[in-house]
JSON list of C-alpha atoms in Angstrom, two decimals:
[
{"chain": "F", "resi": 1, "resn": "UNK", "atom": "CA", "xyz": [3.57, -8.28, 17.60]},
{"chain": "F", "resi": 2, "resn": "UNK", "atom": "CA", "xyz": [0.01, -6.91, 17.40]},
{"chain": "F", "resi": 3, "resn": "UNK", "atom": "CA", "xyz": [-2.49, -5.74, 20.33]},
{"chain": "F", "resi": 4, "resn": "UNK", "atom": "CA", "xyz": [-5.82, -5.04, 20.20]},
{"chain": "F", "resi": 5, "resn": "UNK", "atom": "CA", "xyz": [-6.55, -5.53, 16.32]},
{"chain": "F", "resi": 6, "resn": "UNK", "atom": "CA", "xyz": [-10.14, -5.16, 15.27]},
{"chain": "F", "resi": 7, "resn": "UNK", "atom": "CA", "xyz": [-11.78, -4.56, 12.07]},
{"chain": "F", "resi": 8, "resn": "UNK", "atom": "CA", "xyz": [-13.97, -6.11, 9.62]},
{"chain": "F", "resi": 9, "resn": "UNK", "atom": "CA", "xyz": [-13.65, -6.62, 5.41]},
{"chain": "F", "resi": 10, "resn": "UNK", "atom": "CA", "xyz": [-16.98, -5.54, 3.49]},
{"chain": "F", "resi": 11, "resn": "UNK", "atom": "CA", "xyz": [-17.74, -8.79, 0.87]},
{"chain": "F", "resi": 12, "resn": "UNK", "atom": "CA", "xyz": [-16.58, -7.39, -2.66]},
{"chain": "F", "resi": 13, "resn": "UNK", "atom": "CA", "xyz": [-14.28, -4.22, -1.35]},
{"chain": "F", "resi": 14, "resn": "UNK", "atom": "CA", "xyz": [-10.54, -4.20, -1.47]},
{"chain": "F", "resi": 15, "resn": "UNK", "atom": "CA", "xyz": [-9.70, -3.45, 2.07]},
{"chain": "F", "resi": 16, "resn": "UNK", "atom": "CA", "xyz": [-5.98, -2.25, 2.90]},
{"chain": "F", "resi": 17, "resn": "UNK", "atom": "CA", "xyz": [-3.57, -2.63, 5.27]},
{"chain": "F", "resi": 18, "resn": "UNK", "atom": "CA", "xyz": [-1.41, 0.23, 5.73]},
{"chain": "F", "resi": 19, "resn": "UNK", "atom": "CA", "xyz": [1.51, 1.17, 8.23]},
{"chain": "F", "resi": 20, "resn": "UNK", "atom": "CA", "xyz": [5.39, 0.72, 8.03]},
{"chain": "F", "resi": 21, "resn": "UNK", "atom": "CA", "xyz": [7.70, -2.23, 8.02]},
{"chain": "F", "resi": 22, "resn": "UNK", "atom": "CA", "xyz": [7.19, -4.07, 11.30]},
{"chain": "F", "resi": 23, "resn": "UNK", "atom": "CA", "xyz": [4.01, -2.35, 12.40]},
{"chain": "F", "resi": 24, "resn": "UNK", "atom": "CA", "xyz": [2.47, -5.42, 12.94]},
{"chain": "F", "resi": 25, "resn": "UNK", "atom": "CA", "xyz": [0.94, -5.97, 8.81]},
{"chain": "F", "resi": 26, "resn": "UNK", "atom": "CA", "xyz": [2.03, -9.51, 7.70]},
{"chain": "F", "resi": 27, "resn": "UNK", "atom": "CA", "xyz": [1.73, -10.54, 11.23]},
{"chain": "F", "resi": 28, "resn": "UNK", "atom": "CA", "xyz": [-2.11, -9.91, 11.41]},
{"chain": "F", "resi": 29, "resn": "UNK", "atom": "CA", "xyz": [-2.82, -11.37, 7.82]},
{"chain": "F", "resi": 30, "resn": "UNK", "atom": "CA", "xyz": [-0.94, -14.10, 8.54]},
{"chain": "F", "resi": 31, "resn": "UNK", "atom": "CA", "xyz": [-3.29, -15.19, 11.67]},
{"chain": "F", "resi": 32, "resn": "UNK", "atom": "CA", "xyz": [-6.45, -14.11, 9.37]},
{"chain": "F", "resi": 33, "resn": "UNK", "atom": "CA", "xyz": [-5.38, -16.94, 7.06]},
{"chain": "F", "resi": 34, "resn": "UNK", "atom": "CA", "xyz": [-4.03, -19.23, 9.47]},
{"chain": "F", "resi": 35, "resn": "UNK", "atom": "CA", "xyz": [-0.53, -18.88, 9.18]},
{"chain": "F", "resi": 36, "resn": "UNK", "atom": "CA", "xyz": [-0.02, -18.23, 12.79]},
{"chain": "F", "resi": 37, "resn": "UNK", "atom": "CA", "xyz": [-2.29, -18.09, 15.47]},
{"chain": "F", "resi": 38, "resn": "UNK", "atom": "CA", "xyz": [-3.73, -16.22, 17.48]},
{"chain": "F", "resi": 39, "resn": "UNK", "atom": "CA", "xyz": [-2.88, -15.93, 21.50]},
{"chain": "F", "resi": 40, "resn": "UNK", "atom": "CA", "xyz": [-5.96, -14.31, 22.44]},
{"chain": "F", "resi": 41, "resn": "UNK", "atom": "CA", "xyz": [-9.03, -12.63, 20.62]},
{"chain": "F", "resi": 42, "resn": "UNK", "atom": "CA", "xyz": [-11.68, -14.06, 17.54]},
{"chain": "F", "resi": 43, "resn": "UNK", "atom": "CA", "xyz": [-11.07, -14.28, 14.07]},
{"chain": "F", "resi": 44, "resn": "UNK", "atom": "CA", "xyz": [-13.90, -15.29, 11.58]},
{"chain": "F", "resi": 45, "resn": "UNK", "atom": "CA", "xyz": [-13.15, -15.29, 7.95]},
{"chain": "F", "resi": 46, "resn": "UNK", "atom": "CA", "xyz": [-16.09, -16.17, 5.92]},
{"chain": "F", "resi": 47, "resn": "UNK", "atom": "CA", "xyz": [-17.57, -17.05, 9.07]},
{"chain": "F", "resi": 48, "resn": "UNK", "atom": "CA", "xyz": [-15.10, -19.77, 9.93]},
{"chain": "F", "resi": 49, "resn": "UNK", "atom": "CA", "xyz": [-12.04, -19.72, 12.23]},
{"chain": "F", "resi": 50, "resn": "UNK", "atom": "CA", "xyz": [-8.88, -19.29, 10.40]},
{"chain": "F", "resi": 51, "resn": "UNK", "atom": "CA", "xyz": [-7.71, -22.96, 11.49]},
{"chain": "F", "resi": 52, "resn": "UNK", "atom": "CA", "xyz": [-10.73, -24.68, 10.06]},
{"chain": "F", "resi": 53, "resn": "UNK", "atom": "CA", "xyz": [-9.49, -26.55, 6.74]},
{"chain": "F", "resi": 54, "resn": "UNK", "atom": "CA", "xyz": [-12.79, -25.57, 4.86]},
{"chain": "F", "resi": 55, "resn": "UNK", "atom": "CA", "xyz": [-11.26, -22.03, 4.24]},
{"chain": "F", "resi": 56, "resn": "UNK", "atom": "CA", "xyz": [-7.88, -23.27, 2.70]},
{"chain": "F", "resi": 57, "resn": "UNK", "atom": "CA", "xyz": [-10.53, -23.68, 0.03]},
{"chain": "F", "resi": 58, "resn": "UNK", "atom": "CA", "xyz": [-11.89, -20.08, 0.06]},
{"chain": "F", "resi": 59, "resn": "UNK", "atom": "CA", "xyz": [-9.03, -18.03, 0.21]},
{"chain": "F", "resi": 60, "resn": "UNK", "atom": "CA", "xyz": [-6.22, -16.95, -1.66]},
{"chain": "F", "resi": 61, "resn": "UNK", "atom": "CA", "xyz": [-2.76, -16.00, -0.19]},
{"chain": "F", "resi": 62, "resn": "UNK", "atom": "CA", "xyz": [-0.19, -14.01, -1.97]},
{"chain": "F", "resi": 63, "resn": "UNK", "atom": "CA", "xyz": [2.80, -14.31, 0.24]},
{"chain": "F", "resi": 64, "resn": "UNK", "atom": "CA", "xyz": [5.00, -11.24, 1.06]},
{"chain": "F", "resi": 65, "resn": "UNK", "atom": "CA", "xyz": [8.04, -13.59, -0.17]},
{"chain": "F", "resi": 66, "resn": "UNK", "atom": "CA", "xyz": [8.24, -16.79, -2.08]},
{"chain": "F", "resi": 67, "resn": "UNK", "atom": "CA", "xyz": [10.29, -18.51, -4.56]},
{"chain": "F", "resi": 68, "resn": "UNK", "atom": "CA", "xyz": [9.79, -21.56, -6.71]},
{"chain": "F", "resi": 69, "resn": "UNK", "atom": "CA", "xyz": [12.88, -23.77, -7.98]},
{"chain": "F", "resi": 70, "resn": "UNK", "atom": "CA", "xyz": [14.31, -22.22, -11.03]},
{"chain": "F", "resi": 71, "resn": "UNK", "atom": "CA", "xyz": [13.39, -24.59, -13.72]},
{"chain": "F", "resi": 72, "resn": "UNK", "atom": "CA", "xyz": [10.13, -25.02, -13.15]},
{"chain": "F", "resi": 73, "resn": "UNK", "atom": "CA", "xyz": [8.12, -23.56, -15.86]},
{"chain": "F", "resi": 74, "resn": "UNK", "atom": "CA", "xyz": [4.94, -21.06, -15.15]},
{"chain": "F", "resi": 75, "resn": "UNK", "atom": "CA", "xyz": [2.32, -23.60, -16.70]},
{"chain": "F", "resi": 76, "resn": "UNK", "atom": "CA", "xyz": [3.44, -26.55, -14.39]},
{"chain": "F", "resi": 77, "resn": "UNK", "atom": "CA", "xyz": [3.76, -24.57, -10.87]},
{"chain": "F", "resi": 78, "resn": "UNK", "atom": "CA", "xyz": [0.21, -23.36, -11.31]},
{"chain": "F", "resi": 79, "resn": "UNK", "atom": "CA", "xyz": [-1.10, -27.06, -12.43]},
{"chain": "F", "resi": 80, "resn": "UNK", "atom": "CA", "xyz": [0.02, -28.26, -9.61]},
{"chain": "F", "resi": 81, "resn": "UNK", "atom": "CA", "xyz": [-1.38, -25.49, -7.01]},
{"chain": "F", "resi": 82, "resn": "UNK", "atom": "CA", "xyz": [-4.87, -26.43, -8.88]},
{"chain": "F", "resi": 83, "resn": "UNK", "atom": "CA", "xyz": [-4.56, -30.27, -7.94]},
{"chain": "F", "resi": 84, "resn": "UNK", "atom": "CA", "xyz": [-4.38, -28.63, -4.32]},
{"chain": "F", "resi": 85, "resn": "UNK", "atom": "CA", "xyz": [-7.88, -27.22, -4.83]},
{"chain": "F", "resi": 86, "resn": "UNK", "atom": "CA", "xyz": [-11.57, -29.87, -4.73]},
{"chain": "F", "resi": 87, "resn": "UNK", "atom": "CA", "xyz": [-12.78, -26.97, -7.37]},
{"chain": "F", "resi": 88, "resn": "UNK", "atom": "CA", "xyz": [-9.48, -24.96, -9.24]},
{"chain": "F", "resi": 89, "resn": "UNK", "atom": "CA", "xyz": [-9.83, -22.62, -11.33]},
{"chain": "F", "resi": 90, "resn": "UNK", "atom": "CA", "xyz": [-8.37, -23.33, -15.29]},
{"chain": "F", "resi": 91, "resn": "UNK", "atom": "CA", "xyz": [-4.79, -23.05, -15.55]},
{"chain": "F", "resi": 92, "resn": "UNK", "atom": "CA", "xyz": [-4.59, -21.24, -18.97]},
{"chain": "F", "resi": 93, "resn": "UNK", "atom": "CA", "xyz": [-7.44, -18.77, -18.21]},
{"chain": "F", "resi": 94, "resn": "UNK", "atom": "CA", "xyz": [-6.04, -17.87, -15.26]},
{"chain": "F", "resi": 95, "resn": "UNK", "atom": "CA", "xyz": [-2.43, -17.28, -17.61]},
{"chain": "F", "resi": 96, "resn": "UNK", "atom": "CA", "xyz": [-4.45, -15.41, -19.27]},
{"chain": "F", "resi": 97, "resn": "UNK", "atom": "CA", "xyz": [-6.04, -13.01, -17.02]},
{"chain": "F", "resi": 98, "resn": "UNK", "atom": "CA", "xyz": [-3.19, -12.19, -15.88]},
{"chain": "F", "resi": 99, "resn": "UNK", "atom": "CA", "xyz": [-1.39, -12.07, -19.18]},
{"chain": "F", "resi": 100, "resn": "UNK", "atom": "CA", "xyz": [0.75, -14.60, -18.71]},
{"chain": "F", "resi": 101, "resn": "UNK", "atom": "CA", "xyz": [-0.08, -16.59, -21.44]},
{"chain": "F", "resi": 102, "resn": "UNK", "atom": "CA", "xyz": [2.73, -16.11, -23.31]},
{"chain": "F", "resi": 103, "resn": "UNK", "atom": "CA", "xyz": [5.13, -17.26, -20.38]},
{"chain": "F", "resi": 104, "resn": "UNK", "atom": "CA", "xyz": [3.12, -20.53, -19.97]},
{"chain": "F", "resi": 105, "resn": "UNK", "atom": "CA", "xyz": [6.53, -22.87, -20.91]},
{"chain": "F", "resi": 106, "resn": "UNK", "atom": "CA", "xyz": [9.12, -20.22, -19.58]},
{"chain": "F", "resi": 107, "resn": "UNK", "atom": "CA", "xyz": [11.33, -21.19, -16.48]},
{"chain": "F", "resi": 108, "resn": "UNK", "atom": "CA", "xyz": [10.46, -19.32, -13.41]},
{"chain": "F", "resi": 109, "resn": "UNK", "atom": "CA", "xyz": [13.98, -18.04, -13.28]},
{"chain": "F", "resi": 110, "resn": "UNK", "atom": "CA", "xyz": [13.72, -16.62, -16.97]},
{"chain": "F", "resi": 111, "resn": "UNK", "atom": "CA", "xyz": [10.70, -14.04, -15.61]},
{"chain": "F", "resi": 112, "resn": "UNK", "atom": "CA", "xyz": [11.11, -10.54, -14.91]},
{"chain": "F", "resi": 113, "resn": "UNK", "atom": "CA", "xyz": [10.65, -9.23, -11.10]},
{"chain": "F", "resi": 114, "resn": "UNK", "atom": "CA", "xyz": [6.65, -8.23, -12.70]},
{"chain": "F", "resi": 115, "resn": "UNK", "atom": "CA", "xyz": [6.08, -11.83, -13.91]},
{"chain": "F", "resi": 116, "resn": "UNK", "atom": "CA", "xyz": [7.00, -13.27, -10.97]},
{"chain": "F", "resi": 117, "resn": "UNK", "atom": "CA", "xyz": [4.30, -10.89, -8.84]},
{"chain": "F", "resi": 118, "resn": "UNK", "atom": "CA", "xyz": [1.98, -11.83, -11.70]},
{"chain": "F", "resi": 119, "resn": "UNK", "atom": "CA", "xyz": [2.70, -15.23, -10.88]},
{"chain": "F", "resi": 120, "resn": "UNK", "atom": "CA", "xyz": [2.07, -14.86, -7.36]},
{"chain": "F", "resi": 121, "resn": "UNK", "atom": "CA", "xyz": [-1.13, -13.58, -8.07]},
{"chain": "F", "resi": 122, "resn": "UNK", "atom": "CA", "xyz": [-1.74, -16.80, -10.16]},
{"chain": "F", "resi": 123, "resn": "UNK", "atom": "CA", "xyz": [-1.27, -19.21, -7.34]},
{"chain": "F", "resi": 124, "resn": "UNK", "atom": "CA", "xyz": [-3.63, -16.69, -5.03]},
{"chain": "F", "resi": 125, "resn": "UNK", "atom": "CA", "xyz": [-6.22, -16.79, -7.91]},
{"chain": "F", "resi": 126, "resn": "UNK", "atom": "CA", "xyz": [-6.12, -20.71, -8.79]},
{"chain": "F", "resi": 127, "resn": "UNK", "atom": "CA", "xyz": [-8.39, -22.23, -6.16]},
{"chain": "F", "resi": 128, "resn": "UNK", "atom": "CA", "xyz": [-11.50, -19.69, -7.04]},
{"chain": "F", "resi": 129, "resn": "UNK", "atom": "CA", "xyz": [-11.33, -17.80, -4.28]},
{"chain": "F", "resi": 130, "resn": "UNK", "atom": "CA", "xyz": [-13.70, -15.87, -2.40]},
{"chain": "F", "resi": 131, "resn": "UNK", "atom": "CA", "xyz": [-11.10, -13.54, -0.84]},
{"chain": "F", "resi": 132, "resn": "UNK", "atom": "CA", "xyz": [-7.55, -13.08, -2.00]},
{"chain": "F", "resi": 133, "resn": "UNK", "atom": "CA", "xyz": [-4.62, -11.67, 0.37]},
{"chain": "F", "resi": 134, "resn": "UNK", "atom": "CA", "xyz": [-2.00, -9.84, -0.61]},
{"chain": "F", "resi": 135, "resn": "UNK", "atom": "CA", "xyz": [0.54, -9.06, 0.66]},
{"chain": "F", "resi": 136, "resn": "UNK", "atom": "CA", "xyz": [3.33, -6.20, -0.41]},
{"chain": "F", "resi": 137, "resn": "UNK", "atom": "CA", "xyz": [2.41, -7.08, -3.83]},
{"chain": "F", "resi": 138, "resn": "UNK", "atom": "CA", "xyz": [4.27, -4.40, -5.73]},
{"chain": "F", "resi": 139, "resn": "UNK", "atom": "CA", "xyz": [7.16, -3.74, -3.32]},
{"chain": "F", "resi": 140, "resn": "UNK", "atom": "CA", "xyz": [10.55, -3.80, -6.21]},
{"chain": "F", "resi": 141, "resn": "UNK", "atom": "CA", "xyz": [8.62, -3.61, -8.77]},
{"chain": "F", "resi": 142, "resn": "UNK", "atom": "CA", "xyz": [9.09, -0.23, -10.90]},
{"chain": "F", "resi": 143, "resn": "UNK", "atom": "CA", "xyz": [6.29, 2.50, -11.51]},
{"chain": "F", "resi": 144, "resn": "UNK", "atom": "CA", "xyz": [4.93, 0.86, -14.80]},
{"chain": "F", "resi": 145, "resn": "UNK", "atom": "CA", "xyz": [4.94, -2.69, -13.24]},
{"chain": "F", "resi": 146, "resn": "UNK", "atom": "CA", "xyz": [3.26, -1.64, -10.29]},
{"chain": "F", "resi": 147, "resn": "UNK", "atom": "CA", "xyz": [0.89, 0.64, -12.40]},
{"chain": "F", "resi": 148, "resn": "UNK", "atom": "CA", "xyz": [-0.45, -2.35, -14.10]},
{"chain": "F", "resi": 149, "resn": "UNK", "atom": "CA", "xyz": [-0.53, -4.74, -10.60]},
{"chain": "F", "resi": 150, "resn": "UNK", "atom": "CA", "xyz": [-2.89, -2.16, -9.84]},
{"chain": "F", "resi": 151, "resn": "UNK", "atom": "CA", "xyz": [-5.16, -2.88, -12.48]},
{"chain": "F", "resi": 152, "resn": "UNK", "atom": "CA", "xyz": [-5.13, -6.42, -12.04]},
{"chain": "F", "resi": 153, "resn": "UNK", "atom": "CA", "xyz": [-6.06, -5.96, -8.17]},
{"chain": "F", "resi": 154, "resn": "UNK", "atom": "CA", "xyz": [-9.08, -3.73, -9.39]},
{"chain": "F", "resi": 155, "resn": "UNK", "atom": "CA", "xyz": [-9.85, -7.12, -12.25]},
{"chain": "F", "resi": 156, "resn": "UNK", "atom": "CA", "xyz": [-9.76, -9.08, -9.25]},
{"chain": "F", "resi": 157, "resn": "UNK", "atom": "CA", "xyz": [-12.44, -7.20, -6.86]},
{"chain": "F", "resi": 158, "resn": "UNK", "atom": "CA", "xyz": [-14.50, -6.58, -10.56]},
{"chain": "F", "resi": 159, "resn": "UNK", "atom": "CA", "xyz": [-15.00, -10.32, -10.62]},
{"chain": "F", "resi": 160, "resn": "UNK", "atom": "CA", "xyz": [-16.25, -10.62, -7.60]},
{"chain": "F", "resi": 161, "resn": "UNK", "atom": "CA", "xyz": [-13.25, -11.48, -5.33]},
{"chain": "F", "resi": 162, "resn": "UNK", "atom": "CA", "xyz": [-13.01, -9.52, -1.99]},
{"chain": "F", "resi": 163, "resn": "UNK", "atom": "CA", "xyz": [-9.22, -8.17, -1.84]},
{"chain": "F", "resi": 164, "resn": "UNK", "atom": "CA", "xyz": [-7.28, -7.57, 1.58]},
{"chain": "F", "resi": 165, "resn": "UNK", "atom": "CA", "xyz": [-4.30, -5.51, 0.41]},
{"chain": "F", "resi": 166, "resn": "UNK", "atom": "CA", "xyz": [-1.44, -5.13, 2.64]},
{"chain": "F", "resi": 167, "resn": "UNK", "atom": "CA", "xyz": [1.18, -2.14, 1.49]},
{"chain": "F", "resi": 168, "resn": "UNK", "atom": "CA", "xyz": [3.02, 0.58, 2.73]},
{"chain": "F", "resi": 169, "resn": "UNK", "atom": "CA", "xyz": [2.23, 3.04, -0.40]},
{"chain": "F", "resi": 170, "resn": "UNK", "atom": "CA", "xyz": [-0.06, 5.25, 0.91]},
{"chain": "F", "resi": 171, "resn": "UNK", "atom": "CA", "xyz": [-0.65, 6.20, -2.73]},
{"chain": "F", "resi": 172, "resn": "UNK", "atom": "CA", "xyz": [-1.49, 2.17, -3.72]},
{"chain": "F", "resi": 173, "resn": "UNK", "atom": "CA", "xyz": [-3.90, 2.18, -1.10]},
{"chain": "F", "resi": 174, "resn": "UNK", "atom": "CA", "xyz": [-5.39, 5.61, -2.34]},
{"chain": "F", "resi": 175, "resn": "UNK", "atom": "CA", "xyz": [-6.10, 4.75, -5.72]},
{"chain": "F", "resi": 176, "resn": "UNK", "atom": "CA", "xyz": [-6.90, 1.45, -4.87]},
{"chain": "F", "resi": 177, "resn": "UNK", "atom": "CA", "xyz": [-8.78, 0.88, -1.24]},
{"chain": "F", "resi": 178, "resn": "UNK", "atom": "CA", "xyz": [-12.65, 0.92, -0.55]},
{"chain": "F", "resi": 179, "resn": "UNK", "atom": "CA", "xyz": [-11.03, 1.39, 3.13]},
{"chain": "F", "resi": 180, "resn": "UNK", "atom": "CA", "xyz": [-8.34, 1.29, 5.20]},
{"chain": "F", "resi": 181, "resn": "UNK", "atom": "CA", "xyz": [-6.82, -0.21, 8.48]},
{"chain": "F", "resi": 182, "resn": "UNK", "atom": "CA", "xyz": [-3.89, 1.96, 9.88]},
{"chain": "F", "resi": 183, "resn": "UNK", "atom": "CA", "xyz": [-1.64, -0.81, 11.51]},
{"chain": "F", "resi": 184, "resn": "UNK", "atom": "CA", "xyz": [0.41, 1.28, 14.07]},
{"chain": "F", "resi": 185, "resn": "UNK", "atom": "CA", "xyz": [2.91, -0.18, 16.57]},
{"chain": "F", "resi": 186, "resn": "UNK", "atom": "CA", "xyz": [0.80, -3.41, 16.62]},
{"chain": "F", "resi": 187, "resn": "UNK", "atom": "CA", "xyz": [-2.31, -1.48, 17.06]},
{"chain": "F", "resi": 188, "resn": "UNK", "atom": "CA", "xyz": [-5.05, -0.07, 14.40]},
{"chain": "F", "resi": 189, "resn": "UNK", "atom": "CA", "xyz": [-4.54, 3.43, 14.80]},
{"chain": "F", "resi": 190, "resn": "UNK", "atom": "CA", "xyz": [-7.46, 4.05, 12.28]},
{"chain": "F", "resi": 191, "resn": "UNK", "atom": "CA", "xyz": [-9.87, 2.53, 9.82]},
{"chain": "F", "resi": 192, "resn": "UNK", "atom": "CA", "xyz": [-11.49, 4.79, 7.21]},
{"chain": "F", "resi": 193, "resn": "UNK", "atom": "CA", "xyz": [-11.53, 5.46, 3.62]},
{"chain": "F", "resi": 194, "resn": "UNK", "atom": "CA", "xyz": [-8.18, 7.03, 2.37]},
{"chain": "F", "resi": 195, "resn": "UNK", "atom": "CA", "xyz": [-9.66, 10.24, 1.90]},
{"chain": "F", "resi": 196, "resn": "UNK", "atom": "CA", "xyz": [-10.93, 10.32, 5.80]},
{"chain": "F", "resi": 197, "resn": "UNK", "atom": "CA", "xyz": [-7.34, 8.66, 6.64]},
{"chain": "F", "resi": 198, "resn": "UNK", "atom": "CA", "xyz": [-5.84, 12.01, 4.67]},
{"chain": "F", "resi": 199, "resn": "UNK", "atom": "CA", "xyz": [-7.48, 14.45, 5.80]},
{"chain": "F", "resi": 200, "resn": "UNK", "atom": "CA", "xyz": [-6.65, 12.97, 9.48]},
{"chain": "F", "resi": 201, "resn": "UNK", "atom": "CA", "xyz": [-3.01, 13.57, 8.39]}
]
């Protein structure tokens, strides 16, 4: 799926990941964070291989896709994903950075496409990471959702978390990326910041 990747993530940037559906995105985040690994090459995050079970505590992983059962309310997912975690973050302040707060008791299923991204973010955000991944964050969401996803990302990297962003929105990554990795075909066609990416064409 991917040949030949090679870059490296500044501590405190938020780095994108840019390129179409099934150039090759998810499938390099995913070995980064040990999802899936690697048939050849080196991968040091935080100087540790992605395998080594010390980093499940340093990282954060929003998942492209995932669902909760319906009835579980917002407050009680995210209490549970901190008992996962030697050193969680709080529950409710995390709620509440992400304005959630409000939604603590509501069922998953009763939040809106936003929430549930919000959520997401929640579960990336509860073990105090060091780096946070995510991944098509505002895909479905509509231009005022995604407007203020984008200033929670920016919260994020302001406290001190380094962000790997994977999207397709070339605008996203404009307004929101440090740099860039252009994922091409399995390849990185280019890394830069999006104004050098631009002006490449």
């Amino acid at each position: 799926a991917v040949r030949d990747v090679s870059f490296s993530v500044e501590r405190g940037e938020i780095f994108g990941v840019i390129g179409h559906n099934g150039a090759g995105k998810t499938t390099t985040v995913e070995i980064c964070v040990g999802l899936r690994s690697a048939d050849a090459g080196t991968v040091r995050v935080l100087g540790l291989d992605p395998a080594d079970p010390r980093l499940r505590h340093r990282v954060g992983v929003q998942l492209q896709e995932s669902q909760l059962p319906d009835r579980i309310r917002v407050i009680e997912a995210l209490e549970l994903f901190a008992s996962f975690y030697r050193d969680p973050a709080d529950p409710a302040r995390v709620l509440a950075q992400l304005g959630l707060t409000e939604h603590a008791r509501q069922q998953y299923k009763q939040l809106s496409g936003g929430q549930k991204q919000r959520v997401s973010i929640a579960f990336a955000l509860i073990g105090s990471p060091r780096v946070a991944v995510l991944d098509e964050l505002t895909t479905g969401l509509d231009p005022q959702a995604r407007r203020d996803t984008w200033q929670l990302i920016e919260q994020i990297r302001d406290a001190g978390v380094t962000v790997v962003l994977v999207t397709h929105f070339m605008e996203e990554a404009e307004r929101l990326c440090d740099r860039i990795a252009l994922i091409d075909r399995g390849r990185v066609a280019a890394t830069d910041p999006p104004a050098g990416l631009v002006a490449q064409g």
